């Protein structure tokens, strides 16, 4: 049998970000399906978007922590910061969204979600 060479990313940040983006795509499609198939109003879209982003950051933090094998709170927290700043920059460039005091709260929550995922990721890694 032929062995298939697999590409393995060595950076915990990059791997976590890619998993976060994958979870974001799946969460967005699931949110769209929920809005399409139910009588849910579009006014609940912001709540569903926050939940989707939070889960995406948590999953990315978990993968980062698991890949790093140490300092899960750091790798997951930094992933949350990078993710949230990227979302804010995209909103600023695309929709001219201003920087508000609530933005700092969201960045802090993103750091916490990523750090929690990173802690769980480090503790779930098999050694």
Short mmCIF file of N, CA and C in Angstrom, two decimals:
data_model
loop_
_atom_site.label_atom_id
_atom_site.label_comp_id
_atom_site.label_asym_id
_atom_site.label_seq_id
_atom_site.Cartn_x
_atom_site.Cartn_y
_atom_site.Cartn_z
N UNK A 1 0.83 -1.18 0.00
CA UNK A 1 0.00 0.00 0.00
C UNK A 1 0.87 1.24 0.00
N UNK A 2 0.43 2.22 -0.70
CA UNK A 2 1.14 3.49 -0.74
C UNK A 2 0.74 4.34 0.45
N UNK A 3 1.74 4.96 1.03
CA UNK A 3 1.45 5.89 2.12
C UNK A 3 1.12 7.24 1.52
N UNK A 4 0.10 7.85 2.06
CA UNK A 4 -0.30 9.18 1.60
C UNK A 4 0.35 10.20 2.53
N UNK A 5 1.09 11.11 1.92
CA UNK A 5 1.71 12.16 2.72
C UNK A 5 0.66 13.17 3.12
N UNK A 6 0.64 13.51 4.40
CA UNK A 6 -0.30 14.48 4.91
C UNK A 6 0.45 15.74 5.29
N UNK A 7 -0.16 16.87 4.99
CA UNK A 7 0.42 18.14 5.37
C UNK A 7 -0.04 18.45 6.79
N UNK A 8 0.88 18.71 7.66
CA UNK A 8 0.54 19.03 9.05
C UNK A 8 1.08 20.42 9.36
N UNK A 9 0.18 21.30 9.75
CA UNK A 9 0.59 22.65 10.11
C UNK A 9 1.20 22.62 11.50
N UNK A 10 2.35 23.24 11.65
CA UNK A 10 3.03 23.19 12.94
C UNK A 10 2.62 24.33 13.87
N UNK A 11 2.03 25.37 13.35
CA UNK A 11 1.66 26.52 14.16
C UNK A 11 0.32 26.29 14.85
N UNK A 12 0.27 26.34 16.18
CA UNK A 12 -1.00 26.18 16.88
C UNK A 12 -1.99 27.31 16.54
N UNK A 13 -1.46 28.53 16.34
CA UNK A 13 -2.34 29.65 16.00
C UNK A 13 -3.01 29.45 14.66
N UNK A 14 -2.22 29.10 13.66
CA UNK A 14 -2.76 28.94 12.32
C UNK A 14 -3.75 27.78 12.26
N UNK A 15 -3.41 26.68 12.90
CA UNK A 15 -4.31 25.53 12.93
C UNK A 15 -5.62 25.89 13.63
N UNK A 16 -5.52 26.58 14.75
CA UNK A 16 -6.71 27.00 15.48
C UNK A 16 -7.57 27.96 14.68
N UNK A 17 -6.92 28.91 14.00
CA UNK A 17 -7.67 29.86 13.17
C UNK A 17 -8.39 29.16 12.03
N UNK A 18 -7.73 28.20 11.40
CA UNK A 18 -8.39 27.46 10.32
C UNK A 18 -9.59 26.66 10.83
N UNK A 19 -9.44 26.05 12.00
CA UNK A 19 -10.57 25.33 12.58
C UNK A 19 -11.69 26.29 12.99
N UNK A 20 -11.30 27.47 13.49
CA UNK A 20 -12.30 28.48 13.84
C UNK A 20 -13.09 28.92 12.60
N UNK A 21 -12.39 29.14 11.52
CA UNK A 21 -13.06 29.56 10.29
C UNK A 21 -13.97 28.45 9.75
N UNK A 22 -13.52 27.21 9.86
CA UNK A 22 -14.37 26.09 9.45
C UNK A 22 -15.62 25.99 10.30
N UNK A 23 -15.45 26.16 11.62
CA UNK A 23 -16.61 26.14 12.52
C UNK A 23 -17.53 27.33 12.24
N UNK A 24 -16.95 28.47 11.88
CA UNK A 24 -17.75 29.65 11.54
C UNK A 24 -18.59 29.40 10.30
N UNK A 25 -18.01 28.77 9.29
CA UNK A 25 -18.76 28.47 8.07
C UNK A 25 -19.91 27.52 8.37
N UNK A 26 -19.63 26.47 9.13
CA UNK A 26 -20.68 25.51 9.49
C UNK A 26 -21.75 26.18 10.33
N UNK A 27 -21.34 27.00 11.30
CA UNK A 27 -22.30 27.71 12.14
C UNK A 27 -23.15 28.69 11.36
N UNK A 28 -22.56 29.36 10.39
CA UNK A 28 -23.31 30.29 9.55
C UNK A 28 -24.33 29.56 8.71
N UNK A 29 -23.94 28.44 8.14
CA UNK A 29 -24.90 27.66 7.35
C UNK A 29 -26.03 27.11 8.23
N UNK A 30 -25.68 26.67 9.43
CA UNK A 30 -26.70 26.18 10.36
C UNK A 30 -27.65 27.30 10.79
N UNK A 31 -27.11 28.48 11.06
CA UNK A 31 -27.94 29.64 11.40
C UNK A 31 -28.86 30.01 10.26
N UNK A 32 -28.36 29.99 9.05
CA UNK A 32 -29.18 30.29 7.88
C UNK A 32 -30.30 29.26 7.73
N UNK A 33 -29.98 28.01 7.96
CA UNK A 33 -30.99 26.96 7.87
C UNK A 33 -32.06 27.14 8.95
N UNK A 34 -31.64 27.50 10.16
CA UNK A 34 -32.61 27.72 11.24
C UNK A 34 -33.54 28.88 10.89
N UNK A 35 -32.98 29.96 10.39
CA UNK A 35 -33.83 31.10 10.02
C UNK A 35 -34.75 30.76 8.85
N UNK A 36 -34.29 29.95 7.92
CA UNK A 36 -35.08 29.59 6.76
C UNK A 36 -36.21 28.62 7.11
N UNK A 37 -35.91 27.65 7.97
CA UNK A 37 -36.88 26.59 8.22
C UNK A 37 -37.83 26.84 9.39
N UNK A 38 -37.57 27.85 10.17
CA UNK A 38 -38.43 28.10 11.32
C UNK A 38 -39.08 29.47 11.19
N UNK A 39 -39.87 29.77 12.18
CA UNK A 39 -40.53 31.08 12.17
C UNK A 39 -39.72 32.11 12.95
N UNK A 40 -38.43 31.83 13.14
CA UNK A 40 -37.56 32.77 13.85
C UNK A 40 -37.42 34.06 13.03
N UNK A 41 -37.41 35.15 13.75
CA UNK A 41 -37.28 36.45 13.10
C UNK A 41 -35.81 36.81 12.89
N UNK A 42 -35.57 37.68 11.96
CA UNK A 42 -34.20 38.11 11.71
C UNK A 42 -33.66 38.98 12.85
N UNK A 43 -34.54 39.42 13.74
CA UNK A 43 -34.08 40.19 14.89
C UNK A 43 -33.24 39.32 15.84
N UNK A 44 -33.42 38.01 15.78
CA UNK A 44 -32.62 37.10 16.61
C UNK A 44 -31.28 36.77 15.95
N UNK A 45 -31.02 37.35 14.81
CA UNK A 45 -29.79 37.04 14.08
C UNK A 45 -28.54 37.46 14.84
N UNK A 46 -28.58 38.61 15.52
CA UNK A 46 -27.37 39.05 16.24
C UNK A 46 -27.04 38.09 17.38
N UNK A 47 -28.04 37.58 18.07
CA UNK A 47 -27.80 36.61 19.13
C UNK A 47 -27.19 35.33 18.57
N UNK A 48 -27.75 34.86 17.47
CA UNK A 48 -27.21 33.65 16.84
C UNK A 48 -25.79 33.88 16.31
N UNK A 49 -25.51 35.09 15.84
CA UNK A 49 -24.17 35.40 15.35
C UNK A 49 -23.16 35.40 16.51
N UNK A 50 -23.53 35.96 17.65
CA UNK A 50 -22.64 35.94 18.81
C UNK A 50 -22.37 34.51 19.29
N UNK A 51 -23.41 33.69 19.29
CA UNK A 51 -23.25 32.29 19.69
C UNK A 51 -22.32 31.57 18.71
N UNK A 52 -22.51 31.81 17.43
CA UNK A 52 -21.68 31.17 16.40
C UNK A 52 -20.22 31.60 16.55
N UNK A 53 -19.98 32.89 16.75
CA UNK A 53 -18.60 33.37 16.93
C UNK A 53 -17.99 32.79 18.20
N UNK A 54 -18.76 32.76 19.29
CA UNK A 54 -18.25 32.22 20.55
C UNK A 54 -17.85 30.76 20.44
N UNK A 55 -18.70 29.96 19.80
CA UNK A 55 -18.38 28.55 19.61
C UNK A 55 -17.18 28.37 18.68
N UNK A 56 -17.09 29.20 17.66
CA UNK A 56 -15.96 29.12 16.74
C UNK A 56 -14.65 29.43 17.45
N UNK A 57 -14.66 30.45 18.29
CA UNK A 57 -13.46 30.81 19.05
C UNK A 57 -13.10 29.70 20.04
N UNK A 58 -14.11 29.14 20.70
CA UNK A 58 -13.87 28.06 21.65
C UNK A 58 -13.24 26.86 20.95
N UNK A 59 -13.78 26.48 19.80
CA UNK A 59 -13.24 25.34 19.04
C UNK A 59 -11.82 25.63 18.59
N UNK A 60 -11.58 26.83 18.08
CA UNK A 60 -10.22 27.20 17.66
C UNK A 60 -9.25 27.19 18.83
N UNK A 61 -9.69 27.69 19.99
CA UNK A 61 -8.84 27.66 21.18
C UNK A 61 -8.54 26.25 21.63
N UNK A 62 -9.56 25.38 21.54
CA UNK A 62 -9.36 23.98 21.92
C UNK A 62 -8.32 23.32 21.01
N UNK A 63 -8.44 23.55 19.71
CA UNK A 63 -7.47 22.97 18.76
C UNK A 63 -6.08 23.56 18.99
N UNK A 64 -5.99 24.87 19.23
CA UNK A 64 -4.69 25.49 19.48
C UNK A 64 -4.04 24.92 20.73
N UNK A 65 -4.82 24.80 21.79
CA UNK A 65 -4.28 24.26 23.04
C UNK A 65 -3.85 22.82 22.89
N UNK A 66 -4.66 22.04 22.19
CA UNK A 66 -4.32 20.63 21.97
C UNK A 66 -3.06 20.51 21.12
N UNK A 67 -2.95 21.34 20.09
CA UNK A 67 -1.77 21.29 19.22
C UNK A 67 -0.52 21.77 19.95
N UNK A 68 -0.65 22.81 20.77
CA UNK A 68 0.52 23.34 21.48
C UNK A 68 0.95 22.39 22.59
N UNK A 69 0.00 21.79 23.30
CA UNK A 69 0.33 20.88 24.38
C UNK A 69 0.76 21.56 25.66
N UNK A 70 0.79 22.88 25.68
CA UNK A 70 1.18 23.65 26.86
C UNK A 70 0.61 25.05 26.73
N UNK A 71 0.49 25.74 27.84
CA UNK A 71 0.00 27.12 27.86
C UNK A 71 -1.27 27.29 27.05
N UNK A 72 -2.25 26.46 27.32
CA UNK A 72 -3.49 26.50 26.55
C UNK A 72 -4.22 27.82 26.69
N UNK A 73 -4.19 28.42 27.88
CA UNK A 73 -4.86 29.70 28.06
C UNK A 73 -4.22 30.77 27.18
N UNK A 74 -2.90 30.70 27.01
CA UNK A 74 -2.20 31.69 26.20
C UNK A 74 -2.52 31.51 24.71
N UNK A 75 -2.35 30.29 24.22
CA UNK A 75 -2.58 30.04 22.80
C UNK A 75 -4.05 30.26 22.44
N UNK A 76 -4.97 29.78 23.27
CA UNK A 76 -6.39 29.98 23.01
C UNK A 76 -6.79 31.43 23.15
N UNK A 77 -6.27 32.11 24.17
CA UNK A 77 -6.58 33.52 24.37
C UNK A 77 -6.07 34.39 23.23
N UNK A 78 -4.87 34.13 22.79
CA UNK A 78 -4.33 34.89 21.66
C UNK A 78 -5.12 34.63 20.38
N UNK A 79 -5.57 33.39 20.22
CA UNK A 79 -6.42 33.08 19.08
C UNK A 79 -7.71 33.90 19.15
N UNK A 80 -8.30 33.99 20.35
CA UNK A 80 -9.51 34.80 20.53
C UNK A 80 -9.26 36.26 20.20
N UNK A 81 -8.11 36.79 20.61
CA UNK A 81 -7.78 38.18 20.28
C UNK A 81 -7.61 38.38 18.78
N UNK A 82 -6.85 37.49 18.16
CA UNK A 82 -6.63 37.61 16.70
C UNK A 82 -7.95 37.49 15.96
N UNK A 83 -8.79 36.55 16.34
CA UNK A 83 -10.08 36.33 15.70
C UNK A 83 -10.96 37.57 15.84
N UNK A 84 -11.07 38.09 17.07
CA UNK A 84 -11.98 39.22 17.29
C UNK A 84 -11.48 40.49 16.61
N UNK A 85 -10.18 40.72 16.63
CA UNK A 85 -9.64 41.89 15.93
C UNK A 85 -9.83 41.74 14.42
N UNK A 86 -9.69 40.54 13.90
CA UNK A 86 -9.92 40.31 12.47
C UNK A 86 -11.37 40.58 12.10
N UNK A 87 -12.30 40.15 12.95
CA UNK A 87 -13.72 40.40 12.68
C UNK A 87 -14.00 41.89 12.74
N UNK A 88 -13.42 42.59 13.72
CA UNK A 88 -13.65 44.02 13.82
C UNK A 88 -13.06 44.77 12.62
N UNK A 89 -11.84 44.41 12.22
CA UNK A 89 -11.20 45.07 11.06
C UNK A 89 -12.02 44.83 9.80
N UNK A 90 -12.53 43.60 9.63
CA UNK A 90 -13.39 43.31 8.47
C UNK A 90 -14.64 44.16 8.51
N UNK A 91 -15.27 44.28 9.67
CA UNK A 91 -16.45 45.13 9.80
C UNK A 91 -16.14 46.59 9.57
N UNK A 92 -14.98 47.04 10.02
CA UNK A 92 -14.59 48.43 9.82
C UNK A 92 -14.34 48.72 8.35
N UNK A 93 -13.63 47.83 7.67
CA UNK A 93 -13.31 48.07 6.26
C UNK A 93 -14.52 47.88 5.35
N UNK A 94 -15.36 46.91 5.66
CA UNK A 94 -16.49 46.61 4.77
C UNK A 94 -17.72 47.48 5.06
N UNK A 95 -17.98 47.73 6.34
CA UNK A 95 -19.23 48.41 6.70
C UNK A 95 -19.01 49.70 7.47
N UNK A 96 -17.76 50.14 7.62
CA UNK A 96 -17.42 51.37 8.33
C UNK A 96 -17.94 51.35 9.77
N UNK A 97 -17.82 50.20 10.42
CA UNK A 97 -18.25 50.04 11.80
C UNK A 97 -17.25 50.74 12.72
N UNK A 98 -17.70 51.66 13.57
CA UNK A 98 -16.77 52.38 14.43
C UNK A 98 -16.31 51.53 15.61
N UNK A 99 -15.20 51.93 16.20
CA UNK A 99 -14.72 51.29 17.42
C UNK A 99 -15.50 51.88 18.59
N UNK A 100 -16.18 51.02 19.35
CA UNK A 100 -17.00 51.45 20.47
C UNK A 100 -16.51 50.80 21.74
N UNK A 101 -16.91 51.32 22.91
CA UNK A 101 -16.50 50.68 24.17
C UNK A 101 -16.98 49.22 24.27
N UNK A 102 -18.12 48.90 23.68
CA UNK A 102 -18.61 47.53 23.69
C UNK A 102 -17.70 46.58 22.92
N UNK A 103 -16.92 47.13 22.01
CA UNK A 103 -15.98 46.31 21.24
C UNK A 103 -14.92 45.71 22.15
N UNK A 104 -14.46 46.49 23.12
CA UNK A 104 -13.48 45.96 24.08
C UNK A 104 -14.06 44.82 24.91
N UNK A 105 -15.35 44.93 25.25
CA UNK A 105 -16.00 43.85 25.99
C UNK A 105 -16.03 42.58 25.15
N UNK A 106 -16.35 42.71 23.87
CA UNK A 106 -16.37 41.55 22.99
C UNK A 106 -14.98 40.94 22.80
N UNK A 107 -13.97 41.78 22.74
CA UNK A 107 -12.60 41.28 22.62
C UNK A 107 -12.23 40.51 23.89
N UNK A 108 -12.62 41.03 25.05
CA UNK A 108 -12.36 40.33 26.31
C UNK A 108 -13.09 39.01 26.39
N UNK A 109 -14.34 38.98 25.94
CA UNK A 109 -15.09 37.72 25.94
C UNK A 109 -14.49 36.72 24.96
N UNK A 110 -14.00 37.22 23.82
CA UNK A 110 -13.35 36.34 22.85
C UNK A 110 -12.07 35.75 23.43
N UNK A 111 -11.32 36.57 24.17
CA UNK A 111 -10.11 36.07 24.83
C UNK A 111 -10.48 34.98 25.83
N UNK A 112 -11.54 35.23 26.61
CA UNK A 112 -11.96 34.25 27.62
C UNK A 112 -12.44 32.94 26.98
N UNK A 113 -13.21 33.03 25.89
CA UNK A 113 -13.70 31.82 25.22
C UNK A 113 -12.55 31.02 24.64
N UNK A 114 -11.60 31.72 24.00
CA UNK A 114 -10.44 31.03 23.45
C UNK A 114 -9.56 30.43 24.53
N UNK A 115 -9.36 31.18 25.63
CA UNK A 115 -8.54 30.67 26.72
C UNK A 115 -9.17 29.43 27.35
N UNK A 116 -10.48 29.45 27.55
CA UNK A 116 -11.17 28.28 28.11
C UNK A 116 -11.02 27.07 27.17
N UNK A 117 -11.20 27.31 25.87
CA UNK A 117 -11.01 26.23 24.90
C UNK A 117 -9.58 25.72 24.91
N UNK A 118 -8.61 26.63 25.03
CA UNK A 118 -7.20 26.22 25.08
C UNK A 118 -6.87 25.41 26.30
N UNK A 119 -7.43 25.80 27.46
CA UNK A 119 -7.21 25.04 28.69
C UNK A 119 -7.76 23.63 28.56
N UNK A 120 -8.97 23.52 28.03
CA UNK A 120 -9.57 22.21 27.84
C UNK A 120 -8.79 21.41 26.80
N UNK A 121 -8.31 22.08 25.75
CA UNK A 121 -7.54 21.42 24.72
C UNK A 121 -6.24 20.82 25.24
N UNK A 122 -5.52 21.56 26.07
CA UNK A 122 -4.28 21.05 26.64
C UNK A 122 -4.57 19.84 27.53
N UNK A 123 -5.63 19.92 28.31
CA UNK A 123 -5.95 18.84 29.22
C UNK A 123 -6.57 17.64 28.53
N UNK A 124 -7.01 17.78 27.29
CA UNK A 124 -7.56 16.65 26.56
C UNK A 124 -6.56 16.00 25.63
N UNK A 125 -5.36 16.55 25.56
CA UNK A 125 -4.36 15.98 24.65
C UNK A 125 -3.84 14.67 25.22
N UNK A 126 -3.69 13.72 24.34
CA UNK A 126 -3.16 12.41 24.75
C UNK A 126 -1.64 12.46 24.71
N UNK A 127 -1.04 11.96 25.74
CA UNK A 127 0.42 12.02 25.82
C UNK A 127 1.01 10.65 25.77
#
